[in-house]
CSV table of C-alpha atoms in Angstrom, one decimal:
chain,number,residue,atom,x,y,z
E,18,GLN,CA,0.0,0.0,0.0
E,19,GLN,CA,3.0,2.2,0.4
E,20,GLN,CA,4.0,1.8,-3.2
E,21,VAL,CA,3.9,4.2,-6.0
E,22,LYS,CA,3.9,2.6,-9.4
E,23,GLN,CA,5.4,4.5,-12.3
E,24,SER,CA,5.2,3.9,-16.0
E,25,PRO,CA,6.7,3.6,-18.5
E,26,GLN,CA,10.2,2.5,-17.5
E,27,SER,CA,11.7,4.2,-20.5
E,28,LEU,CA,10.4,6.7,-23.0
E,29,ILE,CA,11.7,8.1,-26.3
E,30,VAL,CA,10.2,11.3,-27.6
E,31,GLN,CA,11.1,13.5,-30.5
E,32,LYS,CA,12.3,17.0,-29.9
E,33,GLY,CA,9.3,19.3,-29.6
E,34,GLY,CA,6.9,16.5,-28.6
E,35,ILE,CA,5.0,15.9,-25.4
E,36,SER,CA,6.5,13.5,-22.9
E,37,ILE,CA,4.0,11.9,-20.5
E,38,ILE,CA,4.9,9.8,-17.4
E,39,ASN,CA,2.3,8.3,-15.2
E,40,CYS,CA,2.1,7.3,-11.6
E,41,ALA,CA,-0.5,5.4,-9.5
E,42,TYR,CA,-0.8,5.0,-5.8
E,43,GLU,CA,-2.9,3.0,-3.3
E,44,ASN,CA,-2.5,4.9,-0.1
E,45,THR,CA,-5.2,7.5,0.1
E,46,ALA,CA,-3.3,9.2,3.0
E,47,PHE,CA,-0.7,10.5,0.5
E,48,ASP,CA,-1.1,14.2,0.2
E,49,TYR,CA,2.0,15.5,-1.4
E,50,PHE,CA,3.2,14.4,-4.9
E,51,PRO,CA,6.5,15.7,-6.1
E,52,TRP,CA,8.3,14.9,-9.3
E,53,TYR,CA,12.1,14.7,-9.3
E,54,GLN,CA,14.5,14.9,-12.2
E,55,GLN,CA,17.8,13.1,-12.0
E,56,PHE,CA,20.8,13.4,-14.4
E,57,PRO,CA,23.5,10.7,-14.4
E,58,GLY,CA,25.8,11.0,-11.4
E,59,LYS,CA,23.6,13.6,-9.7
E,60,GLY,CA,21.1,13.6,-7.0
E,61,PRO,CA,17.3,13.9,-7.6
E,62,ALA,CA,16.2,17.5,-8.0
E,63,LEU,CA,12.7,18.7,-7.3
E,64,LEU,CA,11.0,19.6,-10.6
E,65,ILE,CA,7.4,20.3,-9.6
E,66,ALA,CA,5.0,19.2,-6.9
E,67,ILE,CA,1.3,19.1,-6.3
E,68,ARG,CA,-1.1,18.6,-3.4
E,69,PRO,CA,-4.5,16.9,-3.9
E,70,ASP,CA,-6.6,20.1,-3.5
E,71,VAL,CA,-5.9,21.0,-7.1
E,72,SER,CA,-6.2,18.9,-10.3
E,73,GLU,CA,-3.4,20.5,-12.2
E,74,LYS,CA,-0.3,22.5,-11.7
E,75,LYS,CA,1.8,24.1,-14.4
E,76,GLU,CA,5.3,25.5,-14.2
E,77,GLY,CA,6.7,26.5,-17.6
E,78,ARG,CA,6.8,23.5,-19.8
E,79,PHE,CA,6.1,21.1,-17.0
E,80,THR,CA,2.5,20.2,-15.9
E,81,ILE,CA,1.3,17.8,-13.2
E,82,SER,CA,-2.2,16.4,-13.7
E,83,PHE,CA,-3.8,14.8,-10.6
E,84,ASN,CA,-6.8,12.5,-10.5
E,85,LYS,CA,-7.7,11.9,-6.9
E,86,SER,CA,-10.6,9.5,-7.6
E,87,ALA,CA,-8.4,7.3,-9.8
E,88,LYS,CA,-5.4,7.8,-7.5
E,89,GLN,CA,-3.2,8.7,-10.4
E,90,PHE,CA,-1.0,11.6,-11.3
E,91,SER,CA,1.1,12.3,-14.3
E,92,LEU,CA,3.9,14.6,-15.5
E,93,HIS,CA,3.6,16.3,-18.9
E,94,ILE,CA,6.6,17.9,-20.5
E,95,MET,CA,5.6,20.1,-23.4
E,96,ASP,CA,7.9,21.0,-26.3
E,97,SER,CA,10.4,18.4,-25.0
E,98,GLN,CA,14.0,19.3,-25.5
E,99,PRO,CA,17.2,17.2,-25.6
E,100,GLY,CA,18.2,18.8,-22.3
E,101,ASP,CA,15.2,17.2,-20.7
E,102,SER,CA,16.8,13.8,-21.2
E,103,ALA,CA,17.1,12.4,-17.7
E,104,THR,CA,15.4,10.0,-15.3
E,105,TYR,CA,12.2,11.2,-13.7
E,106,PHE,CA,10.8,9.9,-10.5
E,107,CYS,CA,7.4,10.5,-9.0
E,108,ALA,CA,7.1,10.3,-5.3
E,109,ALA,CA,4.5,10.7,-2.5
E,110,ASN,CA,4.3,11.2,1.2
E,111,THR,CA,1.7,11.7,3.8
E,112,GLN,CA,1.2,14.7,6.1
E,113,GLY,CA,3.1,14.1,9.3
E,114,ALA,CA,5.4,11.6,7.7
E,115,GLN,CA,8.8,12.4,6.4
E,116,LYS,CA,9.8,9.7,4.1
E,117,LEU,CA,9.2,10.1,0.4
E,118,VAL,CA,8.0,7.0,-1.4
E,119,PHE,CA,9.5,6.9,-4.9
E,120,GLY,CA,8.3,5.4,-8.1
E,121,GLN,CA,10.6,3.1,-10.1
E,122,GLY,CA,11.7,5.9,-12.4
E,123,THR,CA,11.4,6.6,-16.1
E,124,ARG,CA,14.4,7.1,-18.3
E,125,LEU,CA,13.4,9.8,-20.8
E,126,THR,CA,15.3,10.3,-24.0
E,127,ILE,CA,14.6,13.3,-26.2
E,128,ASN,CA,15.8,12.7,-29.7
E,129,PRO,CA,17.0,15.9,-31.6
L,7,GLU,CA,22.0,29.0,-4.4
L,8,PRO,CA,22.4,26.9,-1.2
L,9,GLU,CA,22.8,23.2,-1.8
L,10,VAL,CA,23.3,19.9,0.1
L,11,THR,CA,26.9,18.7,-0.2
L,12,GLN,CA,28.2,15.1,0.4
L,13,THR,CA,31.6,13.6,0.8
L,14,PRO,CA,33.2,11.5,-0.5
L,15,SER,CA,31.7,11.2,-3.9
L,16,HIS,CA,32.9,7.6,-4.2
L,17,GLN,CA,33.9,5.2,-1.4
L,18,VAL,CA,35.3,1.8,-1.9
L,19,THR,CA,35.5,-0.5,1.1
L,20,GLN,CA,36.0,-4.2,2.0
L,21,MET,CA,33.1,-6.2,3.2
L,22,GLY,CA,32.9,-6.0,7.0
L,23,GLN,CA,34.5,-2.6,7.3
L,24,GLU,CA,32.9,0.4,8.8
L,25,VAL,CA,32.1,3.4,6.6
L,26,ILE,CA,31.0,6.9,7.4
L,27,LEU,CA,29.3,9.0,4.8
L,28,ARG,CA,29.1,12.7,5.3
L,29,CYS,CA,26.6,15.4,4.4
L,30,VAL,CA,26.3,19.1,5.0
L,31,PRO,CA,22.6,20.0,4.7
L,32,ILE,CA,21.4,23.5,3.7
L,33,SER,CA,22.1,25.7,6.7
L,34,ASN,CA,18.6,26.8,7.7
L,35,HIS,CA,17.1,23.4,7.2
L,36,LEU,CA,15.9,21.4,10.2
L,37,TYR,CA,15.0,18.0,8.9
L,38,PHE,CA,17.6,15.6,7.5
L,39,TYR,CA,17.3,12.4,5.6
L,40,TRP,CA,19.3,9.6,4.1
L,41,TYR,CA,18.1,7.6,1.0
L,42,ARG,CA,19.8,5.0,-1.0
L,43,GLN,CA,19.5,4.0,-4.6
L,44,ILE,CA,20.8,0.6,-5.7
L,45,LEU,CA,22.0,0.8,-9.3
L,46,GLY,CA,19.1,0.9,-11.7
L,47,GLN,CA,16.5,0.8,-9.0
L,48,LYS,CA,14.3,3.4,-7.3
L,49,VAL,CA,15.3,5.7,-4.5
L,50,GLU,CA,14.5,4.2,-1.1
L,51,PHE,CA,14.1,6.0,2.2
L,52,LEU,CA,16.4,5.0,5.0
L,53,VAL,CA,16.0,7.5,7.9
L,54,SER,CA,14.9,11.0,8.9
L,55,PHE,CA,16.4,13.0,11.7
L,56,TYR,CA,15.1,16.0,13.6
L,57,ASN,CA,16.1,17.7,16.7
L,58,ASN,CA,19.0,15.4,17.2
L,59,GLU,CA,17.1,12.2,17.1
L,60,ILE,CA,15.7,9.8,14.6
L,61,SER,CA,12.1,10.6,13.7
L,62,GLU,CA,11.4,7.9,11.2
L,63,LYS,CA,13.2,4.9,9.8
L,64,SER,CA,12.6,2.2,7.3
L,65,GLU,CA,13.1,-1.5,7.7
L,66,ILE,CA,16.3,-1.2,5.7
L,67,PHE,CA,17.8,0.9,8.5
L,68,ASP,CA,18.8,-1.9,10.9
L,69,ASP,CA,21.3,-2.0,13.7
L,70,GLN,CA,24.2,-1.8,11.2
L,71,PHE,CA,23.2,1.8,10.4
L,72,SER,CA,23.4,4.8,12.6
L,73,VAL,CA,23.1,8.6,12.0
L,74,GLU,CA,24.6,11.5,13.9
L,75,ARG,CA,24.8,15.2,13.7
L,76,PRO,CA,28.2,15.6,15.4
L,77,ASP,CA,28.2,19.4,15.1
L,78,GLY,CA,26.1,22.3,13.8
L,79,SER,CA,26.7,21.5,10.1
L,80,ASN,CA,27.5,17.9,9.4
L,81,PHE,CA,25.1,14.9,9.2
L,82,THR,CA,26.6,11.5,9.0
L,83,LEU,CA,25.5,8.0,8.1
L,84,LYS,CA,27.6,5.1,9.5
L,85,ILE,CA,27.4,1.6,8.4
L,86,ARG,CA,29.1,-0.6,11.0
L,87,SER,CA,30.0,-3.7,9.1
L,88,THR,CA,29.4,-3.3,5.4
L,89,LYS,CA,27.9,-6.1,3.3
L,90,LEU,CA,28.0,-6.6,-0.5
L,91,GLU,CA,24.4,-5.6,-0.7
L,92,ASP,CA,25.1,-2.2,0.8
L,93,SER,CA,26.7,-1.2,-2.5
L,94,ALA,CA,24.5,1.7,-3.7
L,95,MET,CA,24.3,5.4,-4.1
L,96,TYR,CA,23.5,7.1,-0.8
L,97,PHE,CA,21.8,10.5,-0.9
L,98,CYS,CA,21.5,12.9,1.9
L,99,ALA,CA,18.5,15.4,1.8
L,100,SER,CA,17.3,18.2,3.9
L,101,SER,CA,14.1,20.3,4.3
L,102,VAL,CA,13.2,23.5,6.1
L,103,VAL,CA,10.2,21.9,7.7
L,104,ARG,CA,8.6,18.5,7.5
L,105,GLU,CA,6.0,19.3,4.9
L,106,ASN,CA,8.4,21.2,2.6
L,107,GLU,CA,10.3,20.0,-0.3
L,108,GLN,CA,13.4,17.9,0.3
L,109,PHE,CA,16.6,19.0,-1.4
L,110,PHE,CA,19.0,16.2,-2.3
L,111,GLY,CA,22.8,16.1,-2.4
L,112,PRO,CA,24.8,14.7,-5.3
L,113,GLY,CA,25.2,11.4,-3.5
L,114,THR,CA,28.0,9.1,-2.4
L,115,ARG,CA,28.6,6.0,-4.4
L,116,LEU,CA,29.5,3.2,-2.0
L,117,THR,CA,31.1,0.1,-3.4
L,118,VAL,CA,31.6,-2.9,-1.1
L,119,LEU,CA,34.0,-5.5,-2.3
């Protein structure tokens, strides 16, 4: 029940296309859903995060869509660029808890 | 921009040896964390630390592991007797308050031979 399931494992998108990564969770107590971006040899860096009181959050080319009833959330990268090539992790935690529960990660490759 | 730093970047050790991984969290942050990532796998929570004590830990964080804040800036993870399966990237993270975003360091790659 503590798991966050992420798909796909890997994704190849053409430059300028839309990259979509999906996550699903079981624990309805989760109330904070961040997305992290990780480049090889680096630590995860917070990209964007959402709380369940909104269904969408947009920051630049990055959008989180959140579906509370389906217990799913997704990351959309518009106008994908080669510099977006990285591994993306969704995560979740509950109010009062400190640990982030991470998804399995998606390796995104943007072809020029 | 303030950042979490970790040393060393790579540590090689023999099985059974003790290792200490070091982290300097962002200066005004109050919550500190250790995570690990086995090669090709997801990031896994180990432990969180607040007010000089462990506030939450996972089942991975057994008696072989300990954490300490020896002074006002460093935060350390000690593995008493390393096993082959401890080989992983270890990330330190910190946050201002519990509910806020966690900032990750660049990691220490631990290789146990």
